[in-house]
Coordinates of C-alpha atoms and ligand atoms in Angstrom, one line a residue:
M18 CA -0.9 1.4 38.4
S19 CA -2.0 -2.5 39.6
P20 CA -3.3 -5.1 37.2
A21 CA -6.1 -5.0 39.3
K22 CA -7.1 -1.3 39.1
Q23 CA -8.7 -1.6 35.5
A24 CA -11.6 -0.1 36.1
A25 CA -12.5 3.7 33.8
P26 CA -9.8 7.0 35.1
T27 CA -11.9 9.5 36.9
L28 CA -12.2 13.3 35.8
S29 CA -9.1 14.0 37.6
E30 CA -7.3 11.2 37.5
R31 CA -7.5 11.5 33.8
L32 CA -6.2 15.4 34.6
T33 CA -3.4 14.7 36.6
A34 CA -1.7 12.4 33.8
L35 CA -2.3 14.8 31.1
A36 CA -0.6 17.4 32.7
R37 CA 2.2 14.3 33.0
A38 CA 2.1 14.2 29.2
T39 CA 2.1 17.5 28.8
D40 CA 5.3 18.2 30.2
L41 CA 6.9 15.6 29.0
A42 CA 5.4 16.6 26.1
E43 CA 7.2 20.0 26.2
G44 CA 9.8 21.5 24.0
R45 CA 9.8 18.1 22.1
L46 CA 6.8 18.0 20.5
D47 CA 4.4 20.6 18.5
D48 CA 3.5 24.4 20.8
D49 CA 0.5 24.7 19.5
A50 CA -0.6 21.2 21.2
V51 CA 0.8 21.5 24.3
A52 CA -0.8 25.5 24.7
T53 CA -4.3 23.7 23.9
A54 CA -3.2 20.8 26.5
R55 CA -2.3 23.7 29.3
T56 CA -5.1 25.3 28.3
V57 CA -7.7 22.6 28.9
L58 CA -5.6 22.2 32.4
D59 CA -6.2 25.9 33.6
R60 CA -9.6 25.7 32.2
A61 CA -10.0 22.5 33.7
A62 CA -9.1 23.4 37.2
E63 CA -10.5 27.1 37.4
R64 CA -14.1 25.3 36.5
R65 CA -13.7 22.7 39.2
S66 CA -12.8 25.3 41.5
L67 CA -16.0 26.8 41.5
S68 CA -19.5 25.8 40.7
A69 CA -19.9 22.2 40.9
D70 CA -23.4 23.5 41.3
H71 CA -24.2 25.7 38.6
T72 CA -24.1 24.5 34.6
V73 CA -23.9 26.8 32.2
V74 CA -25.2 26.7 29.5
G75 CA -24.8 28.5 26.4
F76 CA -26.5 29.7 23.2
F77 CA -24.0 29.7 19.8
G78 CA -25.2 31.0 16.5
A79 CA -25.1 33.0 13.2
T80 CA -26.6 36.1 12.9
G81 CA -30.0 36.3 13.4
S82 CA -30.7 32.4 14.2
G83 CA -33.0 33.7 16.4
K84 CA -30.3 33.4 20.0
S85 CA -31.6 35.9 22.1
T86 CA -35.5 35.3 21.5
L87 CA -35.0 31.7 22.3
F88 CA -33.3 32.4 25.1
N89 CA -36.3 34.8 26.3
A90 CA -38.5 32.2 25.1
V91 CA -37.3 28.7 27.0
V92 CA -36.9 31.4 30.9
G93 CA -40.3 32.6 29.5
R94 CA -39.2 36.6 30.6
E95 CA -37.9 38.7 27.3
I96 CA -34.5 39.5 29.4
A97 CA -32.3 39.8 26.3
R98 CA -34.8 42.5 24.6
T99 CA -34.6 44.4 27.9
A100 CA -30.9 44.2 28.6
A101 CA -29.6 44.5 25.1
R102 CA -29.5 48.2 24.2
R103 CA -29.0 47.0 20.5
P104 CA -30.9 44.8 18.0
T105 CA -27.5 42.6 18.2
T106 CA -26.5 40.9 21.6
S107 CA -22.4 42.8 22.1
Q108 CA -22.2 41.2 25.8
P109 CA -23.0 37.8 27.2
L110 CA -26.0 37.6 29.0
A111 CA -27.4 35.6 31.9
A112 CA -29.9 34.7 33.2
V113 CA -29.1 32.4 36.8
W114 CA -31.5 29.9 38.5
G115 CA -29.1 29.0 42.4
E116 CA -28.1 32.3 43.5
A117 CA -25.1 30.6 46.0
G118 CA -21.7 30.6 44.2
S119 CA -23.2 31.8 40.6
E120 CA -21.3 35.1 41.0
P121 CA -17.3 34.4 41.0
L122 CA -18.5 31.9 38.3
L123 CA -19.8 34.4 36.1
D124 CA -16.9 36.3 36.8
W125 CA -14.5 33.8 35.8
L126 CA -17.0 33.6 32.7
D127 CA -16.6 37.3 32.5
V128 CA -20.1 37.7 32.2
A129 CA -21.0 41.2 33.2
Q130 CA -24.8 41.4 32.8
R131 CA -26.3 39.3 35.1
H132 CA -30.5 38.5 35.9
H133 CA -31.4 36.6 38.5
V134 CA -34.2 34.2 38.1
D135 CA -36.0 33.2 41.3
T136 CA -38.4 31.3 39.8
P137 CA -37.8 27.8 38.0
L138 CA -37.9 27.0 34.1
P139 CA -41.3 27.6 34.0
T140 CA -42.9 24.8 32.6
R141 CA -45.6 23.9 29.9
Q142 CA -49.0 25.1 31.1
E143 CA -47.1 27.8 32.5
D144 CA -46.4 28.6 28.4
A145 CA -49.7 28.3 27.5
G146 CA -50.9 31.6 27.8
R147 CA -47.8 33.0 25.5
W148 CA -48.0 31.0 22.9
S149 CA -51.0 30.4 20.3
R150 CA -49.7 26.5 19.1
V151 CA -48.3 24.9 21.9
K152 CA -46.6 21.6 20.4
G153 CA -44.7 20.3 22.5
R154 CA -44.1 17.0 22.0
F155 CA -42.5 16.6 25.0
T156 CA -44.1 15.4 28.9
G157 CA -40.9 17.0 30.5
A158 CA -38.9 15.3 33.6
P159 CA -40.8 16.0 36.7
A160 CA -39.5 18.4 38.8
P161 CA -36.4 17.4 40.8
E162 CA -35.5 17.9 44.5
A163 CA -33.2 19.9 44.5
P164 CA -32.8 21.7 41.7
G165 CA -29.9 22.0 40.2
G166 CA -28.0 25.6 39.3
L167 CA -28.3 27.0 36.3
I168 CA -27.0 29.7 34.4
L169 CA -27.9 30.5 31.0
L170 CA -26.2 32.5 28.6
D171 CA -27.1 34.5 24.9
L172 CA -24.1 35.2 23.0
P173 CA -23.1 37.5 20.7
D174 CA -22.4 35.9 17.3
F175 CA -19.9 33.6 16.1
D176 CA -19.7 35.7 12.5
S177 CA -20.2 38.9 13.8
V178 CA -18.8 41.3 12.1
S179 CA -17.1 42.6 15.0
L180 CA -13.7 41.3 16.1
H181 CA -14.2 41.6 19.5
H182 CA -18.0 39.7 19.3
R183 CA -16.4 37.2 17.8
T184 CA -13.8 36.6 20.7
I185 CA -15.8 36.5 22.5
V186 CA -18.0 34.0 21.5
Q187 CA -14.0 32.1 21.0
R188 CA -13.1 32.3 24.7
L189 CA -16.9 30.7 26.2
V190 CA -17.7 28.4 23.6
G191 CA -14.3 27.3 25.4
M192 CA -15.6 28.1 29.3
V193 CA -19.4 26.7 29.0
D194 CA -20.4 22.9 30.1
V195 CA -22.6 22.5 27.1
V196 CA -22.8 24.3 24.2
V197 CA -26.1 24.6 22.4
W198 CA -26.2 25.1 18.8
V199 CA -29.2 27.3 17.3
V200 CA -29.1 27.6 13.6
D201 CA -32.3 28.5 11.0
P202 CA -34.0 26.8 8.2
Q203 CA -31.6 29.0 6.2
K204 CA -28.1 29.0 7.7
Y205 CA -28.1 25.3 8.4
A206 CA -25.6 23.8 6.5
D207 CA -23.7 26.5 6.0
A208 CA -19.9 26.1 5.8
I209 CA -18.6 27.8 8.7
I210 CA -20.8 26.6 11.5
H211 CA -20.6 22.7 10.8
Q212 CA -16.4 23.2 10.1
E213 CA -15.1 25.5 12.4
F214 CA -17.7 24.8 15.8
I215 CA -19.1 22.3 15.0
A216 CA -16.5 19.6 14.2
P217 CA -13.7 20.1 16.5
L218 CA -16.0 19.3 19.6
A219 CA -17.4 16.4 17.6
R220 CA -16.0 14.9 21.4
H221 CA -18.1 16.7 23.1
G222 CA -21.6 14.9 21.8
A223 CA -23.1 14.4 25.4
V224 CA -22.9 17.7 26.3
T225 CA -24.1 19.4 23.2
M226 CA -27.6 20.1 21.6
V227 CA -28.4 21.0 18.2
V228 CA -31.3 23.6 18.0
M229 CA -33.3 24.2 15.0
N230 CA -35.2 27.3 15.0
Q231 CA -37.7 28.9 13.0
V232 CA -39.4 26.1 12.2
D233 CA -42.8 28.1 11.8
R234 CA -41.4 29.0 9.1
L235 CA -41.3 26.0 7.3
P236 CA -44.2 24.7 5.6
P237 CA -44.8 21.8 8.4
A238 CA -44.6 19.3 5.8
E239 CA -40.9 19.9 5.3
V240 CA -40.2 19.7 8.5
P241 CA -38.7 16.4 9.0
A242 CA -37.0 16.1 5.7
V243 CA -34.8 19.5 7.0
M244 CA -34.8 18.0 10.4
R245 CA -33.0 15.0 8.5
S246 CA -31.0 16.4 6.3
L247 CA -29.1 18.8 9.7
E248 CA -28.7 15.6 10.8
E249 CA -27.3 14.3 8.4
L250 CA -24.1 17.4 8.5
V251 CA -25.0 16.8 12.6
A252 CA -23.1 12.8 12.1
E253 CA -21.2 14.6 9.4
D254 CA -19.7 17.0 11.5
G255 CA -19.0 13.7 14.0
L256 CA -21.7 14.0 16.8
P257 CA -24.0 11.3 17.5
T258 CA -26.9 11.8 16.7
T259 CA -28.8 10.1 19.5
G260 CA -29.2 11.6 23.3
L261 CA -28.7 14.5 23.9
S262 CA -27.0 16.4 20.7
K263 CA -29.5 15.2 18.5
P264 CA -31.0 18.0 17.0
V265 CA -34.7 19.1 18.2
A266 CA -36.7 21.7 15.8
V267 CA -38.1 24.1 18.3
S268 CA -39.9 28.1 17.1
A269 CA -39.3 30.9 19.7
L270 CA -42.1 32.6 17.8
T271 CA -44.6 30.3 18.6
G272 CA -43.0 28.0 21.3
E273 CA -43.3 24.9 19.3
G274 CA -40.5 22.8 21.2
V275 CA -39.3 25.1 23.9
E276 CA -40.2 22.9 26.6
A277 CA -38.8 20.2 24.8
L278 CA -35.5 22.4 24.6
R279 CA -36.0 22.9 28.2
A280 CA -36.8 19.8 29.5
R281 CA -33.1 19.1 28.6
I282 CA -31.6 21.8 30.0
R283 CA -33.4 21.1 32.8
Q284 CA -32.4 17.3 33.1
V285 CA -28.4 18.3 32.4
A286 CA -28.4 21.0 34.9
D287 CA -29.9 18.5 37.4
S288 CA -27.7 16.0 36.8
R289 CA -24.5 18.3 37.8
A290 CA -22.8 15.7 35.2
A291 CA -22.3 18.5 32.1
A292 CA -19.5 20.3 34.4
G293 CA -17.1 16.5 34.6
A294 CA -18.5 15.5 30.7
R295 CA -17.4 19.0 29.3
L296 CA -13.9 19.0 31.3
D297 CA -13.9 15.4 30.0
A298 CA -14.2 15.8 26.9
D299 CA -11.8 18.4 26.3
V300 CA -9.0 16.2 27.5
T301 CA -10.0 13.9 25.4
D302 CA -9.0 16.1 22.0
A303 CA -6.0 17.8 24.2
A304 CA -4.9 14.0 24.5
E305 CA -5.5 13.4 21.1
L306 CA -3.7 16.3 19.9
L307 CA -0.5 15.6 22.1
A308 CA -0.6 11.9 20.2
Q309 CA -1.4 13.4 17.0
A310 CA 1.9 15.3 17.7
S311 CA 4.0 12.4 18.8
G312 CA 3.6 10.5 15.6
G313 CA 2.2 6.7 15.9
G314 CA 5.4 4.2 15.8
E315 CA 8.2 3.3 18.9
P316 CA 11.8 3.7 19.2
A317 CA 13.7 0.7 18.6
G318 CA 15.6 1.5 21.9
I319 CA 19.1 0.8 23.2
T320 CA 20.5 -3.3 21.8
P321 CA 23.7 -4.7 22.9
Q322 CA 24.8 -4.1 19.7
A323 CA 24.1 -0.6 19.2
E324 CA 26.3 0.2 22.5
E325 CA 28.6 -1.9 20.7
R326 CA 28.9 0.0 18.1
L327 CA 29.4 3.2 19.5
A328 CA 32.1 2.2 21.7
D329 CA 33.7 1.2 19.1
G330 CA 33.0 3.8 17.1
L331 CA 34.6 6.5 20.1
A332 CA 37.6 3.7 20.5
Q333 CA 38.7 5.0 16.7
A334 CA 38.1 8.3 17.6
A335 CA 40.4 7.8 20.5
N336 CA 43.3 5.8 18.7
V337 CA 42.2 2.7 20.8
S338 CA 44.5 1.0 18.8
G339 CA 47.5 2.9 18.3
I340 CA 48.1 3.1 22.8
A341 CA 47.6 0.0 22.1
R342 CA 50.2 -0.6 20.0
A343 CA 52.5 1.9 21.8
A344 CA 52.3 0.3 24.8
G345 CA 53.2 -3.0 23.4
K346 CA 56.0 -1.4 22.0
S347 CA 56.6 0.4 24.7
Y348 CA 56.9 -3.2 27.2
T349 CA 58.8 -5.0 24.2
L350 CA 61.7 -1.7 25.2
H351 CA 61.8 -2.1 28.9
A352 CA 62.0 -6.2 28.9
T353 CA 64.7 -6.0 25.5
G354 CA 66.2 -3.5 28.3
H355 CA 66.8 -6.5 30.8
T356 CA 67.4 -8.9 28.7
G357 CA 69.5 -7.6 26.3
W358 CA 73.1 -8.9 26.3
I359 CA 74.7 -6.0 28.2
A360 CA 76.9 -5.3 25.7
T361 CA 74.7 -3.9 23.2
R362 CA 72.4 -2.5 25.7
W363 CA 73.4 0.7 25.9
L364 CA 72.0 1.5 22.2
Q365 CA 68.5 1.3 23.3
K366 CA 69.5 4.3 25.2
F367 CA 68.6 6.1 21.6
R368 CA 65.4 4.5 21.0
K369 CA 62.6 6.7 22.5
D370 CA 59.9 5.5 24.6
P371 CA 55.9 5.5 22.1
L372 CA 54.0 6.0 24.9
R373 CA 56.9 8.8 25.7
R374 CA 55.6 10.0 22.1
L375 CA 52.5 9.8 22.6
N376 CA 52.8 11.7 26.3
L377 CA 50.9 8.8 28.3
D378 CA 54.3 7.7 29.8
R379 CA 53.7 8.3 33.2
G380 CA 53.8 4.9 35.3
D381 CA 51.4 3.9 37.8
S382 CA 51.0 6.8 39.9
V383 CA 48.6 8.9 38.4
N384 CA 45.2 11.0 39.8
P385 CA 42.8 9.6 37.8
E386 CA 40.7 12.9 39.0
V387 CA 43.3 16.1 37.7
N388 CA 44.6 14.3 35.8
R389 CA 44.4 14.2 31.4
T390 CA 46.3 13.4 28.8
S391 CA 48.7 15.5 27.0
L392 CA 47.0 14.0 23.6
P393 CA 46.8 16.2 21.1
P394 CA 42.0 17.5 20.5
L395 CA 40.8 15.1 18.6
G396 CA 41.4 15.9 14.6
A397 CA 39.3 15.9 11.9
A398 CA 39.2 12.4 11.0
Q399 CA 38.5 11.8 14.9
R400 CA 35.9 14.3 15.6
A401 CA 33.9 12.8 12.5
A402 CA 34.2 9.6 13.8
A403 CA 33.0 9.8 16.3
D404 CA 30.8 12.0 15.8
S405 CA 29.4 9.3 12.7
A406 CA 29.5 6.8 16.0
V407 CA 26.9 9.0 18.1
R408 CA 24.7 9.2 15.6
T409 CA 25.1 5.9 14.1
F410 CA 23.5 4.9 17.6
A411 CA 20.9 7.8 18.1
H412 CA 19.7 6.2 14.7
D413 CA 19.4 3.2 15.7
A414 CA 18.1 4.0 19.2
A415 CA 15.2 6.0 17.3
S416 CA 14.8 3.5 14.6
G417 CA 10.8 3.1 14.0
A418 CA 10.2 6.1 16.1
A419 CA 7.8 9.2 14.4
E420 CA 10.1 12.3 13.7
P421 CA 9.9 14.4 17.3
W422 CA 11.0 11.6 19.0
T423 CA 14.0 10.9 16.9
R424 CA 14.8 14.5 17.0
S425 CA 14.6 14.2 20.3
L426 CA 16.8 11.0 20.7
R427 CA 18.6 12.7 18.1
Q428 CA 19.1 16.0 20.6
A429 CA 19.7 13.3 23.1
A430 CA 22.5 12.0 22.0
R431 CA 24.3 15.0 21.5
T432 CA 23.7 16.1 24.5
H433 CA 27.4 16.6 25.6
E434 CA 28.3 16.6 22.1
A435 CA 30.8 19.4 23.4
R436 CA 32.1 17.1 26.1
L437 CA 32.6 14.2 24.2
P438 CA 36.3 14.6 23.6
D439 CA 36.8 16.5 26.8
A440 CA 35.2 12.9 28.1
I441 CA 37.3 10.3 26.0
D442 CA 40.7 12.2 27.1
Q443 CA 40.2 12.2 30.3
A444 CA 38.9 8.0 29.9
I445 CA 42.2 7.6 28.5
A446 CA 44.5 9.6 31.6
R447 CA 42.1 7.8 34.3
T448 CA 43.2 4.1 32.6
D449 CA 46.3 2.1 33.8
F450 CA 49.0 1.5 31.7
R451 CA 51.1 0.5 34.0
A452 CA 54.1 0.9 31.9
R453 CA 56.6 1.0 34.0
R454 CA 56.1 -2.3 35.9
T455 CA 59.2 -4.9 35.4
S456 CA 57.9 -8.6 34.8
W457 CA 59.6 -11.2 37.2
W458 CA 61.6 -12.9 34.6
W459 CA 62.8 -9.6 33.6
I460 CA 64.6 -10.1 36.6
V461 CA 65.2 -13.7 36.3
F462 CA 67.3 -12.8 32.7
D463 CA 68.9 -9.4 33.8
V464 CA 70.7 -11.5 36.8
L465 CA 71.8 -14.7 34.1
Q466 CA 72.7 -11.7 31.9
W467 CA 75.1 -9.9 34.3
L468 CA 76.1 -13.4 35.3
A469 CA 77.5 -14.5 31.2
M470 CA 79.0 -10.8 31.1
L471 CA 80.9 -11.4 34.1
A472 CA 81.5 -14.9 32.8
V473 CA 82.9 -12.9 29.4
V474 CA 85.3 -10.8 31.2
A475 CA 86.4 -13.2 33.7
G476 CA 87.7 -15.2 30.9
L477 CA 89.1 -12.4 28.9
V478 CA 90.9 -11.3 31.8
W479 CA 92.4 -14.5 32.7
L480 CA 93.6 -15.0 29.2
L481 CA 94.8 -11.6 29.2
G482 CA 96.5 -12.3 31.5
L483 CA 98.7 -16.1 30.1
F484 CA 99.2 -13.6 26.9
L485 CA 101.2 -11.2 29.0
L486 CA 102.9 -13.8 31.1
E487 CA 104.2 -15.4 27.7
Y488 CA 105.2 -12.5 26.5
F489 CA 107.1 -11.8 29.2
Q490 CA 108.6 -14.7 29.0
I491 CA 107.3 -15.7 32.9
P492 CA 106.1 -20.1 32.6
V493 CA 103.2 -20.7 33.7
P494 CA 101.2 -23.9 33.8
P495 CA 98.4 -24.1 31.0
P496 CA 95.4 -23.8 31.9
P497 CA 92.6 -26.2 33.0
Y498 CA 91.0 -28.8 31.1
V499 CA 87.2 -29.7 31.5
E500 CA 86.6 -32.8 30.9
G501 CA 85.6 -33.9 27.3
F502 CA 86.3 -30.4 26.0
P503 CA 89.1 -29.3 23.7
L504 CA 89.3 -26.2 24.7
P505 CA 91.3 -24.6 28.5
V506 CA 88.8 -23.3 30.5
P507 CA 89.4 -19.2 30.4
T508 CA 88.6 -19.2 26.2
L509 CA 85.2 -21.8 27.6
L510 CA 84.3 -18.9 29.8
V511 CA 84.6 -16.4 26.9
L512 CA 82.2 -18.6 24.4
A513 CA 80.0 -19.7 26.5
G514 CA 79.6 -16.4 28.5
V515 CA 78.4 -15.2 25.1
V516 CA 76.9 -18.0 23.8
L517 CA 74.4 -17.6 26.8
G518 CA 74.0 -14.0 26.9
L519 CA 73.3 -14.3 22.6
F520 CA 70.4 -17.0 23.6
L521 CA 69.1 -14.7 26.7
A522 CA 69.1 -12.2 24.8
L523 CA 66.6 -14.5 22.0
T524 CA 64.3 -16.0 24.5
G525 CA 64.4 -13.2 26.0
R526 CA 63.5 -10.8 22.6
I527 CA 60.9 -13.2 22.1
L528 CA 58.8 -13.9 25.0
A529 CA 58.9 -9.8 25.3
G530 CA 56.8 -10.6 22.3
F531 CA 55.4 -12.7 23.9
G532 CA 54.6 -9.9 26.2
A533 CA 53.8 -7.4 24.3
R534 CA 51.0 -8.2 22.4
M535 CA 49.9 -9.5 26.1
R536 CA 50.1 -6.2 27.6
E537 CA 49.0 -4.1 23.8
R538 CA 45.8 -6.6 24.1
S539 CA 45.2 -5.6 28.1
V540 CA 45.9 -2.5 27.7
R541 CA 43.0 -1.9 24.4
R542 CA 40.8 -4.0 26.0
K543 CA 41.2 -1.4 29.4
L544 CA 40.7 2.3 27.5
R545 CA 38.0 0.5 25.2
A546 CA 36.2 -0.1 28.5
S547 CA 36.8 3.6 30.0
V548 CA 36.3 5.0 26.2
A549 CA 32.9 2.7 26.4
E550 CA 32.2 3.9 30.0
A551 CA 32.6 7.6 28.3
G552 CA 30.1 6.8 26.4
Q553 CA 27.5 5.6 28.6
R554 CA 28.3 8.4 30.3
T555 CA 27.4 11.0 27.8
V556 CA 25.4 9.6 25.2
V557 CA 23.8 6.4 26.2
E558 CA 22.5 7.7 29.7
P559 CA 21.2 10.6 27.7
V560 CA 19.2 9.2 25.3
R561 CA 18.1 6.0 27.8
A562 CA 16.6 9.4 29.6
E563 CA 15.6 10.5 26.7
L564 CA 13.3 6.8 25.8
E565 CA 12.3 6.8 29.2
A566 CA 10.8 10.0 28.6
F567 CA 8.8 8.7 25.6
A568 CA 7.4 5.3 27.5
A569 CA 6.8 7.7 30.8
F570 CA 4.9 10.1 27.6
R571 CA 3.2 7.3 26.0
A572 CA 1.8 5.2 29.8
A573 CA 0.6 8.9 30.9
L574 CA -1.6 9.3 27.2
A575 CA -2.2 5.7 28.0
A576 CA -3.9 6.2 31.3
L577 CA -6.0 8.7 31.1
R578 CA -7.4 6.5 27.7
R579 CA -11.3 5.3 28.2
Ligands
GDP256 N1 -40.2 33.2 12.5 C1 -39.7 33.7 13.2 N2 -38.6 34.6 13.8 C2 -37.4 34.1 14.8 C3 -37.5 32.4 15.7 N3 -36.6 33.4 16.0 C4 -36.0 34.9 16.0 N4 -36.9 35.2 14.9 C5 -36.9 36.2 14.8 O1 -35.7 36.3 14.0 C6 -34.7 38.1 14.3 C7 -33.2 37.7 15.0 O2 -33.2 37.8 15.6 P1 -31.8 37.5 17.5 O3 -33.8 36.8 18.8 O4 -31.9 38.7 18.2 O5 -31.0 36.5 16.6 P2 -29.6 36.1 17.1 O6 -29.0 37.4 15.9 O7 -29.4 34.6 17.2 O8 -29.6 36.9 19.0 C8 -35.3 38.7 15.3 O9 -36.1 39.1 14.2 C9 -36.0 37.9 16.0 O10 -37.7 38.3 15.5 C10 -38.5 31.7 15.5 O11 -38.4 31.0 16.4 N5 -39.2 32.1 14.3
MG257 MG1 -28.8 38.1 19.8

């Protein structure tokens, strides 16, 4: 694929590219198009393994167009009539020039009747005695040094009443190297030959000949008009009307034009290029069919925004916000467990950790490989959210592509549909909530709270002692005072302890609020990342692979384009 490689691809390269495109089309595009491509690939492999020295030329046409008579005329011997037991040709019959390598080729063609001709195709001079009026305008090409091998086939009628005959014709029209359409002045305009036979092989102009036989039946003055009319029809079929496929007028009866036809056949055989040219045209046809099946347009592909949207949808399905909120509340609960006023802390025991309520309270020690949450399976609404996120993602990625690829991209997005809820669950299980981690400032608050409580208790004990001593009328010195305070030290201790405790509880709660919000945010971020990663694995990657298949398919078709 180097940029320097601009030269037209060889047949081998085109076949390789077609094989690649066909493999990629399999299961994605229309089965008929794929089957056609496979047939072309198989036939090409077979034909290329057989004699490259021989050119197989087949005479095709309607009943009575004169194929067998013309066959004999071209060969210069009455082979067809002697070989055929019935007046209509029921089996393909071969005239073979060049023995070596012809047998396997004829076996592949499944032609049993073979007539080996040891002399070259006769020339005009040799024919002179056979026909009373020879009007060959064509002098013929000079005899080549090493004439190419030739297999000329006389075939059953394509409009035969016998299905068996028609099957033989259908098979061989796909196998011969050169197709010769033999028409006659009466039937040359019949729709069947044009629509069902000539037009489908319109790309095979380089290996197609069109012959108007029986021109002797027309008044000579009408011949040019009839030939023009045939030329127009052939042009409508899509064949070029110059070169090999330009119609020739012949008469198997008088020999008119037979030499011109022979010269064309000789030329084609000697060039030894027809077999390759035929396969080349077949490849073009098969590629065109695949391209049609693929349809126009191009998928939009995966955008970062689409990935974001998918992650959002999956996060919603996974209840990421709910879990993050629970993690925040859990944080507050644990924080206030350390920072709250000692006197009221026992009330905390009655509050359940929101993470535990979600079965997500498992501290730091998790084995991510086996761990799963005990979250209930996704509910209907959550499933619907996940489905809709996946569908939207596939829709966005496929937008602009034709139907088969839209379908295959949608399928790709849902490859792991059944696994998605599990993957989401695993993603949550893998996420480290740090639910049990204590913050350093909790410890500071905890110590200070206990000190505050100690002060309260010490003050109370002191005051109680003073009260008891006074009650029992035991004289005691007055409690000490701190400079500037109207209250005695034990009372101050109690008051200061209570004030400090409440102050710590209040500031602790405010700080816990900040911390909880941070924890909530971080858990949400981590969960979303985990869920997004699960989405990447189960949805984005398969879609990406499918987009790559599309690109590879396109590239393969481009690589075989001439
Ligand atoms: N006038 C005339 N008759 C022909 C010509 N070619 C074939 N025929 C006759 O047309 C009939 C059918 O010929 P045949 O070769 O069996 O046709 P096929 O069915 O296409 O093989 C026979 O009676 C032939 O003699 C031709 O060029 N001119
Ligand atoms: Mg015949």
